[in-house]
């Protein structure tokens, strides 16, 4: 039995599903290219570094609506191009990273279903993570729509 199921049993999980108006390869690039990521993911310009392969490191500085900055670090746990990204986020004071799973399922060459999943230790952590992920999906949707129009 993998660690993931064990934590899911006694953790607080969320799953967000959305259909994006773009092929999977375009969604993947938006999520794994620093120059694109910092345009939609509320990251400080130039702060994003990504080594997209299993065990590769990433870092980004997130900017809150009120201008606060939060440096984040982590690594990629699983990478299947255009399909699956499991991102580990370092959590201060915890031995294990918080893992967020992003799955892409291309529907017809024009649309891609994206699913974000995460299991947290507390309901409060889950609510914050879910809120953050919802903001990410909103930003990603707007970015892809804008890119389509350009």
Tab-separated table of C-alpha atoms in Angstrom:
chain	number	residue	atom	x	y	z
A	1	UNK	CA	0.000	0.000	0.000
A	2	UNK	CA	1.467	3.354	-0.974
A	3	UNK	CA	1.925	6.218	1.458
A	4	UNK	CA	-0.643	8.254	-0.424
A	5	UNK	CA	-3.611	6.080	0.490
A	6	UNK	CA	-2.526	5.896	4.135
A	7	UNK	CA	-2.531	9.663	4.514
A	8	UNK	CA	-5.763	10.004	2.562
A	9	UNK	CA	-7.529	7.819	5.138
A	10	UNK	CA	-6.797	10.149	8.027
A	11	UNK	CA	-6.225	13.378	6.132
A	12	UNK	CA	-8.339	16.113	4.627
A	13	UNK	CA	-8.394	15.942	0.841
A	14	UNK	CA	-9.759	18.046	-1.953
A	15	UNK	CA	-10.185	17.410	-5.661
A	16	UNK	CA	-10.750	20.196	-8.180
A	17	UNK	CA	-11.744	19.403	-11.752
A	18	UNK	CA	-11.991	21.862	-14.605
A	19	UNK	CA	-12.176	21.696	-18.380
A	20	UNK	CA	-9.687	24.016	-20.061
A	21	UNK	CA	-10.020	25.381	-23.560
A	22	UNK	CA	-6.608	24.171	-24.754
A	23	UNK	CA	-4.831	20.965	-25.794
A	24	UNK	CA	-2.922	19.108	-23.061
A	25	UNK	CA	0.484	20.052	-24.466
A	26	UNK	CA	-0.344	23.742	-24.125
A	27	UNK	CA	-1.601	23.311	-20.541
A	28	UNK	CA	1.552	21.325	-19.727
A	29	UNK	CA	3.808	24.072	-21.108
A	30	UNK	CA	1.956	26.737	-19.110
A	31	UNK	CA	2.550	24.692	-15.937
A	32	UNK	CA	6.165	23.655	-16.561
A	33	UNK	CA	7.771	26.666	-18.317
A	34	UNK	CA	8.945	29.366	-15.879
A	35	UNK	CA	8.290	32.210	-18.367
A	36	UNK	CA	4.672	31.088	-18.750
A	37	UNK	CA	4.090	29.986	-15.157
A	38	UNK	CA	4.957	33.345	-13.633
A	39	UNK	CA	2.387	35.047	-15.898
A	40	UNK	CA	-0.596	33.234	-14.392
A	41	UNK	CA	0.411	31.608	-11.099
A	42	UNK	CA	0.832	34.750	-8.966
A	43	UNK	CA	4.600	34.284	-8.887
A	44	UNK	CA	7.105	37.114	-8.791
A	45	UNK	CA	8.609	37.607	-12.256
A	46	UNK	CA	11.965	35.884	-12.540
A	47	UNK	CA	11.535	33.925	-9.286
A	48	UNK	CA	10.463	30.647	-10.914
A	49	UNK	CA	13.002	27.861	-11.454
A	50	UNK	CA	11.923	24.426	-12.685
A	51	UNK	CA	13.848	21.219	-13.304
A	52	UNK	CA	10.891	19.192	-14.542
A	53	UNK	CA	11.909	15.552	-14.009
A	54	UNK	CA	11.412	13.123	-11.120
A	55	UNK	CA	13.572	14.401	-8.262
A	56	UNK	CA	14.157	17.744	-9.995
A	57	UNK	CA	13.845	20.869	-7.861
A	58	UNK	CA	11.544	23.842	-8.312
A	59	UNK	CA	11.210	27.168	-6.582
A	60	UNK	CA	8.968	30.183	-6.891
A	61	UNK	CA	8.116	33.271	-4.889
A	62	UNK	CA	4.374	33.741	-4.654
A	63	UNK	CA	2.931	37.240	-4.414
A	64	UNK	CA	-0.251	37.740	-2.396
A	65	UNK	CA	-2.939	40.255	-3.437
A	66	UNK	CA	-1.680	42.661	-0.747
A	67	UNK	CA	1.885	42.444	-2.067
A	68	UNK	CA	3.366	40.020	0.446
A	69	UNK	CA	5.938	37.563	-0.909
A	70	UNK	CA	6.268	33.901	0.030
A	71	UNK	CA	9.217	31.866	-1.242
A	72	UNK	CA	8.259	28.244	-1.985
A	73	UNK	CA	10.516	25.296	-2.761
A	74	UNK	CA	9.989	21.656	-3.580
A	75	UNK	CA	10.651	18.899	-6.046
A	76	UNK	CA	8.861	16.882	-8.694
A	77	UNK	CA	7.839	13.438	-7.442
A	78	UNK	CA	6.309	12.094	-10.664
A	79	UNK	CA	6.444	13.463	-14.198
A	80	UNK	CA	4.613	12.081	-17.231
A	81	UNK	CA	4.700	14.710	-19.973
A	82	UNK	CA	1.301	16.157	-20.919
A	83	UNK	CA	-0.440	13.767	-18.475
A	84	UNK	CA	0.686	13.820	-14.847
A	85	UNK	CA	2.694	16.024	-12.517
A	86	UNK	CA	3.083	15.261	-8.815
A	87	UNK	CA	4.657	18.266	-7.139
A	88	UNK	CA	6.150	18.042	-3.660
A	89	UNK	CA	6.113	21.296	-1.672
A	90	UNK	CA	8.501	21.696	1.238
A	91	UNK	CA	6.612	22.423	4.459
A	92	UNK	CA	8.598	24.017	7.298
A	93	UNK	CA	8.778	21.679	10.290
A	94	UNK	CA	7.497	18.623	8.419
A	95	UNK	CA	9.691	15.748	7.242
A	96	UNK	CA	7.495	14.885	4.245
A	97	UNK	CA	6.645	17.344	1.480
A	98	UNK	CA	3.013	18.197	0.800
A	99	UNK	CA	2.214	16.557	-2.533
A	100	UNK	CA	-0.161	18.037	-5.069
A	101	UNK	CA	-1.200	15.917	-8.042
A	102	UNK	CA	-2.097	17.488	-11.387
A	103	UNK	CA	-3.617	15.201	-14.010
A	104	UNK	CA	-4.380	16.183	-17.585
A	105	UNK	CA	-6.825	14.323	-19.809
A	106	UNK	CA	-7.097	15.688	-23.341
A	107	UNK	CA	-10.613	15.314	-24.681
A	108	UNK	CA	-10.682	16.154	-28.393
A	109	UNK	CA	-7.484	18.006	-29.183
A	110	UNK	CA	-9.169	21.275	-28.186
A	111	UNK	CA	-10.117	20.730	-24.551
A	112	UNK	CA	-8.285	19.255	-21.589
A	113	UNK	CA	-9.721	18.183	-18.281
A	114	UNK	CA	-7.393	19.119	-15.435
A	115	UNK	CA	-7.714	17.539	-11.998
A	116	UNK	CA	-5.858	18.881	-8.960
A	117	UNK	CA	-5.737	16.747	-5.808
A	118	UNK	CA	-4.101	17.176	-2.447
A	119	UNK	CA	-4.381	15.621	0.997
A	120	UNK	CA	-3.625	17.825	3.989
A	121	UNK	CA	-3.216	17.195	7.714
A	122	UNK	CA	-5.978	19.524	8.903
A	123	UNK	CA	-9.222	20.907	7.553
A	124	UNK	CA	-7.749	24.413	7.790
A	125	UNK	CA	-4.715	23.453	5.687
A	126	UNK	CA	-7.014	21.782	3.182
A	127	UNK	CA	-9.236	24.857	2.896
A	128	UNK	CA	-6.215	27.120	2.337
A	129	UNK	CA	-4.685	24.734	-0.219
A	130	UNK	CA	-8.008	24.355	-2.027
A	131	UNK	CA	-8.454	28.134	-2.139
A	132	UNK	CA	-4.918	28.520	-3.518
A	133	UNK	CA	-5.485	25.826	-6.138
A	134	UNK	CA	-8.776	27.408	-7.184
A	135	UNK	CA	-6.917	30.707	-7.711
A	136	UNK	CA	-4.304	28.840	-9.771
A	137	UNK	CA	-6.989	27.290	-11.978
A	138	UNK	CA	-8.658	30.686	-12.441
A	139	UNK	CA	-5.325	32.235	-13.424
A	140	UNK	CA	-4.486	29.337	-15.738
A	141	UNK	CA	-7.903	29.496	-17.471
A	142	UNK	CA	-7.542	33.240	-18.059
A	143	UNK	CA	-3.952	32.820	-19.317
A	144	UNK	CA	-4.927	30.087	-21.792
A	145	UNK	CA	-7.933	32.077	-23.018
A	146	UNK	CA	-5.767	35.158	-23.550
A	147	UNK	CA	-3.131	33.078	-25.345
A	148	UNK	CA	-5.812	31.690	-27.667
A	149	UNK	CA	-6.988	35.204	-28.576
A	150	UNK	CA	-3.484	36.586	-29.202
